């Protein structure tokens, strides 16, 4: 079974600063995808960014980017220029063949002025 | 565009009662999923479906049943509710395998007392 580790239960960052949220995973499947989702206090799950295991470049999506280190099985989410609205839970979710996602326990990010 | 809709939003059940959580998507997605999220935790997969008539167990299927008679609908049945099934339930859909994000419904908050 896959194991996903998000070692930071809580993170604080000042507005306009960058923050990195860690995620490591354990999979034996050479073909997998890695998703990050945001869950604000309202409860909905919002897709942020995706990285495929065979992608040559780190994924980027606006202010979100992934620091993908395949050999270390690490896919850290970098949020640049943090905004107050970024305060939320962030979940890393790898998926073998990406038809079943396994979610980590999440990191709670709080952005302060 | 409605996306993924779930009903009801909230429900309180007594121990031993049964209920069906409804999920409908209007994006013609083949893949649909049911997750539960316990307080302070990530999402755990209950059941999923890769198309009408095809369902399979996820990580925590005990105490639940599903059916998929149409592409649009994927109801989750709770039989003999137990306090351990108190959770927030999310339905999601995806276009298919591969780099396709899962679109989530707003969730159903279920309390079993």
PDB file of C-alpha atoms in Angstrom:
ATOM      1  CA  UNK A   1       0.000   0.000   0.000  1.00  0.00           C
ATOM      2  CA  UNK A   2       1.081   3.526  -0.653  1.00  0.00           C
ATOM      3  CA  UNK A   3       2.296   5.663   2.185  1.00  0.00           C
ATOM      4  CA  UNK A   4       2.101   9.433   2.057  1.00  0.00           C
ATOM      5  CA  UNK A   5       3.854  11.675   4.549  1.00  0.00           C
ATOM      6  CA  UNK A   6       3.081  15.316   5.116  1.00  0.00           C
ATOM      7  CA  UNK A   7       5.345  16.076   8.046  1.00  0.00           C
ATOM      8  CA  UNK A   8       4.153  19.620   8.729  1.00  0.00           C
ATOM      9  CA  UNK A   9       0.808  19.603  10.531  1.00  0.00           C
ATOM     10  CA  UNK A  10       0.826  23.406  10.595  1.00  0.00           C
ATOM     11  CA  UNK A  11       2.691  26.186   8.843  1.00  0.00           C
ATOM     12  CA  UNK A  12       2.642  29.951   9.213  1.00  0.00           C
ATOM     13  CA  UNK A  13       3.695  32.429   6.554  1.00  0.00           C
ATOM     14  CA  UNK A  14       3.494  36.171   6.233  1.00  0.00           C
ATOM     15  CA  UNK A  15       1.512  37.655   3.406  1.00  0.00           C
ATOM     16  CA  UNK A  16       3.527  38.078   0.168  1.00  0.00           C
ATOM     17  CA  UNK A  17       6.162  35.584   1.285  1.00  0.00           C
ATOM     18  CA  UNK A  18       6.733  32.172  -0.310  1.00  0.00           C
ATOM     19  CA  UNK A  19       6.072  28.920   1.536  1.00  0.00           C
ATOM     20  CA  UNK A  20       6.928  25.288   0.853  1.00  0.00           C
ATOM     21  CA  UNK A  21       4.665  22.432   1.933  1.00  0.00           C
ATOM     22  CA  UNK A  22       6.349  19.044   2.081  1.00  0.00           C
ATOM     23  CA  UNK A  23       5.107  15.734   0.714  1.00  0.00           C
ATOM     24  CA  UNK A  24       6.879  12.411   0.420  1.00  0.00           C
ATOM     25  CA  UNK A  25       5.320   9.212  -0.806  1.00  0.00           C
ATOM     26  CA  UNK A  26       6.156   5.594  -1.221  1.00  0.00           C
ATOM     27  CA  UNK A  27       5.090   3.746  -4.353  1.00  0.00           C
ATOM     28  CA  UNK A  28       6.523   0.871  -6.338  1.00  0.00           C
ATOM     29  CA  UNK A  29       4.553   1.780  -9.463  1.00  0.00           C
ATOM     30  CA  UNK A  30       6.784   3.537 -12.030  1.00  0.00           C
ATOM     31  CA  UNK A  31       3.770   5.336 -13.479  1.00  0.00           C
ATOM     32  CA  UNK A  32       1.906   7.607 -11.131  1.00  0.00           C
ATOM     33  CA  UNK A  33       0.578  11.082 -10.751  1.00  0.00           C
ATOM     34  CA  UNK A  34       0.801  13.484  -7.871  1.00  0.00           C
ATOM     35  CA  UNK A  35      -2.028  15.887  -7.081  1.00  0.00           C
ATOM     36  CA  UNK A  36      -2.282  18.717  -4.600  1.00  0.00           C
ATOM     37  CA  UNK A  37      -5.655  19.876  -3.307  1.00  0.00           C
ATOM     38  CA  UNK A  38      -6.652  22.825  -1.131  1.00  0.00           C
ATOM     39  CA  UNK A  39      -9.438  22.636   1.419  1.00  0.00           C
ATOM     40  CA  UNK A  40     -10.494  26.021   2.852  1.00  0.00           C
ATOM     41  CA  UNK A  41     -12.490  26.260   6.055  1.00  0.00           C
ATOM     42  CA  UNK A  42     -15.685  26.096   3.990  1.00  0.00           C
ATOM     43  CA  UNK A  43     -14.853  22.451   3.317  1.00  0.00           C
ATOM     44  CA  UNK A  44     -14.740  22.073  -0.442  1.00  0.00           C
ATOM     45  CA  UNK A  45     -11.815  20.346  -2.158  1.00  0.00           C
ATOM     46  CA  UNK A  46     -10.083  22.496  -4.777  1.00  0.00           C
ATOM     47  CA  UNK A  47      -7.599  21.060  -7.269  1.00  0.00           C
ATOM     48  CA  UNK A  48      -4.347  23.038  -7.431  1.00  0.00           C
ATOM     49  CA  UNK A  49      -1.706  21.267  -9.468  1.00  0.00           C
ATOM     50  CA  UNK A  50      -0.683  17.931 -10.978  1.00  0.00           C
ATOM     51  CA  UNK A  51       2.708  16.293 -11.656  1.00  0.00           C
ATOM     52  CA  UNK A  52       3.113  13.118 -13.687  1.00  0.00           C
ATOM     53  CA  UNK A  53       5.948  10.781 -12.781  1.00  0.00           C
ATOM     54  CA  UNK A  54       7.349  10.955 -16.316  1.00  0.00           C
ATOM     55  CA  UNK A  55       7.070  14.719 -16.664  1.00  0.00           C
ATOM     56  CA  UNK A  56      10.493  16.174 -17.339  1.00  0.00           C
ATOM     57  CA  UNK A  57       9.790  19.575 -15.843  1.00  0.00           C
ATOM     58  CA  UNK A  58       8.338  20.648 -12.531  1.00  0.00           C
ATOM     59  CA  UNK A  59       4.667  21.541 -12.821  1.00  0.00           C
ATOM     60  CA  UNK A  60       3.622  25.172 -12.414  1.00  0.00           C
ATOM     61  CA  UNK A  61       0.168  26.717 -12.197  1.00  0.00           C
ATOM     62  CA  UNK A  62       0.074  30.417 -11.473  1.00  0.00           C
ATOM     63  CA  UNK A  63       1.476  30.986  -7.980  1.00  0.00           C
ATOM     64  CA  UNK A  64       1.728  27.236  -7.375  1.00  0.00           C
ATOM     65  CA  UNK A  65       4.685  25.128  -8.389  1.00  0.00           C
ATOM     66  CA  UNK A  66       6.015  21.698  -7.501  1.00  0.00           C
ATOM     67  CA  UNK A  67       9.523  20.868  -6.446  1.00  0.00           C
ATOM     68  CA  UNK A  68       9.423  17.302  -7.787  1.00  0.00           C
ATOM     69  CA  UNK A  69      12.331  15.060  -6.867  1.00  0.00           C
ATOM     70  CA  UNK A  70      11.444  11.680  -8.297  1.00  0.00           C
ATOM     71  CA  UNK A  71      14.420   9.774  -6.880  1.00  0.00           C
ATOM     72  CA  UNK A  72      13.584  10.996  -3.364  1.00  0.00           C
ATOM     73  CA  UNK A  73       9.829  10.451  -3.976  1.00  0.00           C
ATOM     74  CA  UNK A  74       9.191  13.981  -2.933  1.00  0.00           C
ATOM     75  CA  UNK A  75       6.797  16.534  -4.406  1.00  0.00           C
ATOM     76  CA  UNK A  76       6.781  19.703  -2.348  1.00  0.00           C
ATOM     77  CA  UNK A  77       4.260  22.431  -3.123  1.00  0.00           C
ATOM     78  CA  UNK A  78       5.641  25.968  -3.347  1.00  0.00           C
ATOM     79  CA  UNK A  79       3.202  28.847  -3.004  1.00  0.00           C
ATOM     80  CA  UNK A  80       4.714  32.154  -4.029  1.00  0.00           C
ATOM     81  CA  UNK A  81       3.488  35.567  -2.892  1.00  0.00           C
ATOM     82  CA  UNK A  82       1.135  34.165  -0.253  1.00  0.00           C
ATOM     83  CA  UNK A  83      -2.272  35.741   0.117  1.00  0.00           C
ATOM     84  CA  UNK A  84      -4.654  35.727   3.075  1.00  0.00           C
ATOM     85  CA  UNK A  85      -6.993  33.559   0.991  1.00  0.00           C
ATOM     86  CA  UNK A  86      -4.333  30.840   0.856  1.00  0.00           C
ATOM     87  CA  UNK A  87      -5.083  29.963   4.480  1.00  0.00           C
ATOM     88  CA  UNK A  88      -6.427  26.423   4.261  1.00  0.00           C
ATOM     89  CA  UNK A  89      -5.589  22.746   4.584  1.00  0.00           C
ATOM     90  CA  UNK A  90      -3.402  21.395   1.801  1.00  0.00           C
ATOM     91  CA  UNK A  91      -3.435  17.741   0.819  1.00  0.00           C
ATOM     92  CA  UNK A  92      -0.930  15.814  -1.232  1.00  0.00           C
ATOM     93  CA  UNK A  93      -2.439  12.853  -3.100  1.00  0.00           C
ATOM     94  CA  UNK A  94      -0.410  10.453  -5.187  1.00  0.00           C
ATOM     95  CA  UNK A  95      -2.226   7.979  -7.390  1.00  0.00           C
ATOM     96  CA  UNK A  96      -0.947   4.870  -9.109  1.00  0.00           C
ATOM     97  CA  UNK A  97      -2.350   5.095 -12.632  1.00  0.00           C
ATOM     98  CA  UNK A  98      -4.164   8.068 -11.102  1.00  0.00           C
ATOM     99  CA  UNK A  99      -7.431   6.201 -10.908  1.00  0.00           C
ATOM    100  CA  UNK A 100      -7.273   5.956  -7.120  1.00  0.00           C
ATOM    101  CA  UNK A 101      -5.865   8.729  -5.026  1.00  0.00           C
ATOM    102  CA  UNK A 102      -4.461   8.233  -1.559  1.00  0.00           C
ATOM    103  CA  UNK A 103      -4.589  11.427   0.477  1.00  0.00           C
ATOM    104  CA  UNK A 104      -2.044  12.489   3.054  1.00  0.00           C
ATOM    105  CA  UNK A 105      -3.086  13.876   6.441  1.00  0.00           C
ATOM    106  CA  UNK A 106      -2.634  17.425   5.245  1.00  0.00           C
ATOM    107  CA  UNK A 107      -0.844  20.589   6.289  1.00  0.00           C
ATOM    108  CA  UNK A 108      -2.733  23.546   7.710  1.00  0.00           C
ATOM    109  CA  UNK A 109      -1.354  26.791   6.314  1.00  0.00           C
ATOM    110  CA  UNK A 110      -2.105  30.082   7.979  1.00  0.00           C
ATOM    111  CA  UNK A 111      -1.179  33.317   6.232  1.00  0.00           C
ATOM    112  CA  UNK A 112      -0.897  36.382   8.469  1.00  0.00           C
ATOM    113  CA  UNK A 113      -0.741  40.053   7.465  1.00  0.00           C
TER     114      UNK A 113
ATOM    115  CA  UNK B   1     -22.602  24.132 -14.926  1.00  0.00           C
ATOM    116  CA  UNK B   2     -23.525  22.256 -11.723  1.00  0.00           C
ATOM    117  CA  UNK B   3     -20.514  19.886 -11.657  1.00  0.00           C
ATOM    118  CA  UNK B   4     -20.850  17.358  -8.819  1.00  0.00           C
ATOM    119  CA  UNK B   5     -23.857  17.696  -6.553  1.00  0.00           C
ATOM    120  CA  UNK B   6     -24.502  15.863  -3.304  1.00  0.00           C
ATOM    121  CA  UNK B   7     -27.598  15.539  -1.173  1.00  0.00           C
ATOM    122  CA  UNK B   8     -28.261  15.958   1.655  1.00  0.00           C
ATOM    123  CA  UNK B   9     -25.799  18.536   3.031  1.00  0.00           C
ATOM    124  CA  UNK B  10     -26.327  17.432   6.608  1.00  0.00           C
ATOM    125  CA  UNK B  11     -27.926  14.401   8.244  1.00  0.00           C
ATOM    126  CA  UNK B  12     -28.247  12.978  11.715  1.00  0.00           C
ATOM    127  CA  UNK B  13     -28.902   9.246  11.957  1.00  0.00           C
ATOM    128  CA  UNK B  14     -29.636   7.029  14.893  1.00  0.00           C
ATOM    129  CA  UNK B  15     -27.560   3.893  15.391  1.00  0.00           C
ATOM    130  CA  UNK B  16     -28.921   1.098  13.214  1.00  0.00           C
ATOM    131  CA  UNK B  17     -30.724   3.323  10.729  1.00  0.00           C
ATOM    132  CA  UNK B  18     -29.940   3.253   7.028  1.00  0.00           C
ATOM    133  CA  UNK B  19     -29.684   5.981   4.426  1.00  0.00           C
ATOM    134  CA  UNK B  20     -28.508   6.730   0.925  1.00  0.00           C
ATOM    135  CA  UNK B  21     -26.204   9.609   0.072  1.00  0.00           C
ATOM    136  CA  UNK B  22     -26.904  10.869  -3.407  1.00  0.00           C
ATOM    137  CA  UNK B  23     -24.254  12.014  -5.897  1.00  0.00           C
ATOM    138  CA  UNK B  24     -24.815  13.285  -9.420  1.00  0.00           C
ATOM    139  CA  UNK B  25     -22.393  14.733 -11.950  1.00  0.00           C
ATOM    140  CA  UNK B  26     -23.229  16.443 -15.220  1.00  0.00           C
ATOM    141  CA  UNK B  27     -19.781  16.338 -16.845  1.00  0.00           C
ATOM    142  CA  UNK B  28     -20.205  12.911 -18.484  1.00  0.00           C
ATOM    143  CA  UNK B  29     -17.298  11.586 -16.430  1.00  0.00           C
ATOM    144  CA  UNK B  30     -16.722   7.854 -16.407  1.00  0.00           C
ATOM    145  CA  UNK B  31     -14.902   7.726 -13.075  1.00  0.00           C
ATOM    146  CA  UNK B  32     -16.684   8.427  -9.811  1.00  0.00           C
ATOM    147  CA  UNK B  33     -15.554   8.102  -6.198  1.00  0.00           C
ATOM    148  CA  UNK B  34     -16.789   8.184  -2.638  1.00  0.00           C
ATOM    149  CA  UNK B  35     -14.500   9.378   0.153  1.00  0.00           C
ATOM    150  CA  UNK B  36     -14.928   9.959   3.846  1.00  0.00           C
ATOM    151  CA  UNK B  37     -13.030  12.554   5.849  1.00  0.00           C
ATOM    152  CA  UNK B  38     -12.801  12.155   9.597  1.00  0.00           C
ATOM    153  CA  UNK B  39     -11.959  15.225  11.710  1.00  0.00           C
ATOM    154  CA  UNK B  40      -8.378  16.399  11.228  1.00  0.00           C
ATOM    155  CA  UNK B  41      -7.636  13.715   8.674  1.00  0.00           C
ATOM    156  CA  UNK B  42      -7.237  13.321   4.946  1.00  0.00           C
ATOM    157  CA  UNK B  43      -9.771  11.670   2.687  1.00  0.00           C
ATOM    158  CA  UNK B  44     -10.096   7.908   2.556  1.00  0.00           C
ATOM    159  CA  UNK B  45     -11.540   6.131  -0.475  1.00  0.00           C
ATOM    160  CA  UNK B  46     -14.657   4.068   0.215  1.00  0.00           C
ATOM    161  CA  UNK B  47     -15.726   2.896  -3.237  1.00  0.00           C
ATOM    162  CA  UNK B  48     -15.126   3.932  -6.796  1.00  0.00           C
ATOM    163  CA  UNK B  49     -16.533   3.250 -10.246  1.00  0.00           C
ATOM    164  CA  UNK B  50     -14.916   3.367 -13.668  1.00  0.00           C
ATOM    165  CA  UNK B  51     -18.204   3.336 -15.538  1.00  0.00           C
ATOM    166  CA  UNK B  52     -21.852   2.397 -15.377  1.00  0.00           C
ATOM    167  CA  UNK B  53     -22.256  -1.091 -13.961  1.00  0.00           C
ATOM    168  CA  UNK B  54     -18.686  -1.297 -12.639  1.00  0.00           C
ATOM    169  CA  UNK B  55     -17.752  -0.636  -9.027  1.00  0.00           C
ATOM    170  CA  UNK B  56     -14.852  -1.594  -6.812  1.00  0.00           C
ATOM    171  CA  UNK B  57     -13.815  -1.294  -3.190  1.00  0.00           C
ATOM    172  CA  UNK B  58     -11.470   1.332  -1.917  1.00  0.00           C
ATOM    173  CA  UNK B  59      -9.570   1.543   1.347  1.00  0.00           C
ATOM    174  CA  UNK B  60     -12.526   1.563   3.785  1.00  0.00           C
ATOM    175  CA  UNK B  61     -15.580  -0.153   2.206  1.00  0.00           C
ATOM    176  CA  UNK B  62     -16.999  -1.956   5.248  1.00  0.00           C
ATOM    177  CA  UNK B  63     -20.508  -0.820   6.174  1.00  0.00           C
ATOM    178  CA  UNK B  64     -21.192   0.753   2.771  1.00  0.00           C
ATOM    179  CA  UNK B  65     -22.593  -0.268  -0.586  1.00  0.00           C
ATOM    180  CA  UNK B  66     -22.707   1.442  -3.952  1.00  0.00           C
ATOM    181  CA  UNK B  67     -24.311   1.024  -7.338  1.00  0.00           C
ATOM    182  CA  UNK B  68     -23.747   2.730 -10.688  1.00  0.00           C
ATOM    183  CA  UNK B  69     -26.685   2.250 -13.001  1.00  0.00           C
ATOM    184  CA  UNK B  70     -26.062   5.442 -14.986  1.00  0.00           C
ATOM    185  CA  UNK B  71     -23.040   7.546 -15.868  1.00  0.00           C
ATOM    186  CA  UNK B  72     -24.436  10.486 -13.907  1.00  0.00           C
ATOM    187  CA  UNK B  73     -25.375   8.916 -10.575  1.00  0.00           C
ATOM    188  CA  UNK B  74     -23.328   7.128  -7.927  1.00  0.00           C
ATOM    189  CA  UNK B  75     -25.311   6.685  -4.685  1.00  0.00           C
ATOM    190  CA  UNK B  76     -23.674   5.484  -1.462  1.00  0.00           C
ATOM    191  CA  UNK B  77     -25.753   3.316   0.843  1.00  0.00           C
ATOM    192  CA  UNK B  78     -25.129   3.086   4.580  1.00  0.00           C
ATOM    193  CA  UNK B  79     -26.690   0.046   6.189  1.00  0.00           C
ATOM    194  CA  UNK B  80     -27.031  -0.209   9.972  1.00  0.00           C
ATOM    195  CA  UNK B  81     -25.349   3.103  10.768  1.00  0.00           C
ATOM    196  CA  UNK B  82     -22.712   3.093  13.509  1.00  0.00           C
ATOM    197  CA  UNK B  83     -21.066   5.997  15.400  1.00  0.00           C
ATOM    198  CA  UNK B  84     -17.800   5.169  13.578  1.00  0.00           C
ATOM    199  CA  UNK B  85     -19.477   6.310  10.360  1.00  0.00           C
ATOM    200  CA  UNK B  86     -19.778   9.864  11.652  1.00  0.00           C
ATOM    201  CA  UNK B  87     -17.800  11.775   9.058  1.00  0.00           C
ATOM    202  CA  UNK B  88     -17.949  14.122   6.100  1.00  0.00           C
ATOM    203  CA  UNK B  89     -18.595  12.270   2.859  1.00  0.00           C
ATOM    204  CA  UNK B  90     -17.329  13.560  -0.457  1.00  0.00           C
ATOM    205  CA  UNK B  91     -18.280  12.374  -3.901  1.00  0.00           C
ATOM    206  CA  UNK B  92     -15.932  13.086  -6.805  1.00  0.00           C
ATOM    207  CA  UNK B  93     -15.752  12.447 -10.520  1.00  0.00           C
ATOM    208  CA  UNK B  94     -12.986  12.421 -13.111  1.00  0.00           C
ATOM    209  CA  UNK B  95     -12.755  12.201 -16.855  1.00  0.00           C
ATOM    210  CA  UNK B  96     -10.682   9.046 -16.645  1.00  0.00           C
ATOM    211  CA  UNK B  97      -7.316   7.574 -15.795  1.00  0.00           C
ATOM    212  CA  UNK B  98      -4.257   9.709 -16.224  1.00  0.00           C
ATOM    213  CA  UNK B  99      -3.608  13.366 -15.456  1.00  0.00           C
ATOM    214  CA  UNK B 100      -7.237  14.196 -14.857  1.00  0.00           C
ATOM    215  CA  UNK B 101      -8.196  16.036 -11.725  1.00  0.00           C
ATOM    216  CA  UNK B 102     -11.018  14.797  -9.590  1.00  0.00           C
ATOM    217  CA  UNK B 103     -13.899  17.222  -9.227  1.00  0.00           C
ATOM    218  CA  UNK B 104     -15.428  17.131  -5.777  1.00  0.00           C
ATOM    219  CA  UNK B 105     -18.929  17.727  -4.543  1.00  0.00           C
ATOM    220  CA  UNK B 106     -19.560  19.993  -1.533  1.00  0.00           C
ATOM    221  CA  UNK B 107     -19.775  17.075   0.903  1.00  0.00           C
ATOM    222  CA  UNK B 108     -22.372  15.602   3.243  1.00  0.00           C
ATOM    223  CA  UNK B 109     -21.842  15.934   6.985  1.00  0.00           C
ATOM    224  CA  UNK B 110     -23.223  12.825   8.673  1.00  0.00           C
ATOM    225  CA  UNK B 111     -23.580  12.317  12.404  1.00  0.00           C
ATOM    226  CA  UNK B 112     -24.590   8.947  13.865  1.00  0.00           C
ATOM    227  CA  UNK B 113     -25.766   9.041  17.482  1.00  0.00           C
TER     228      UNK B 113
END
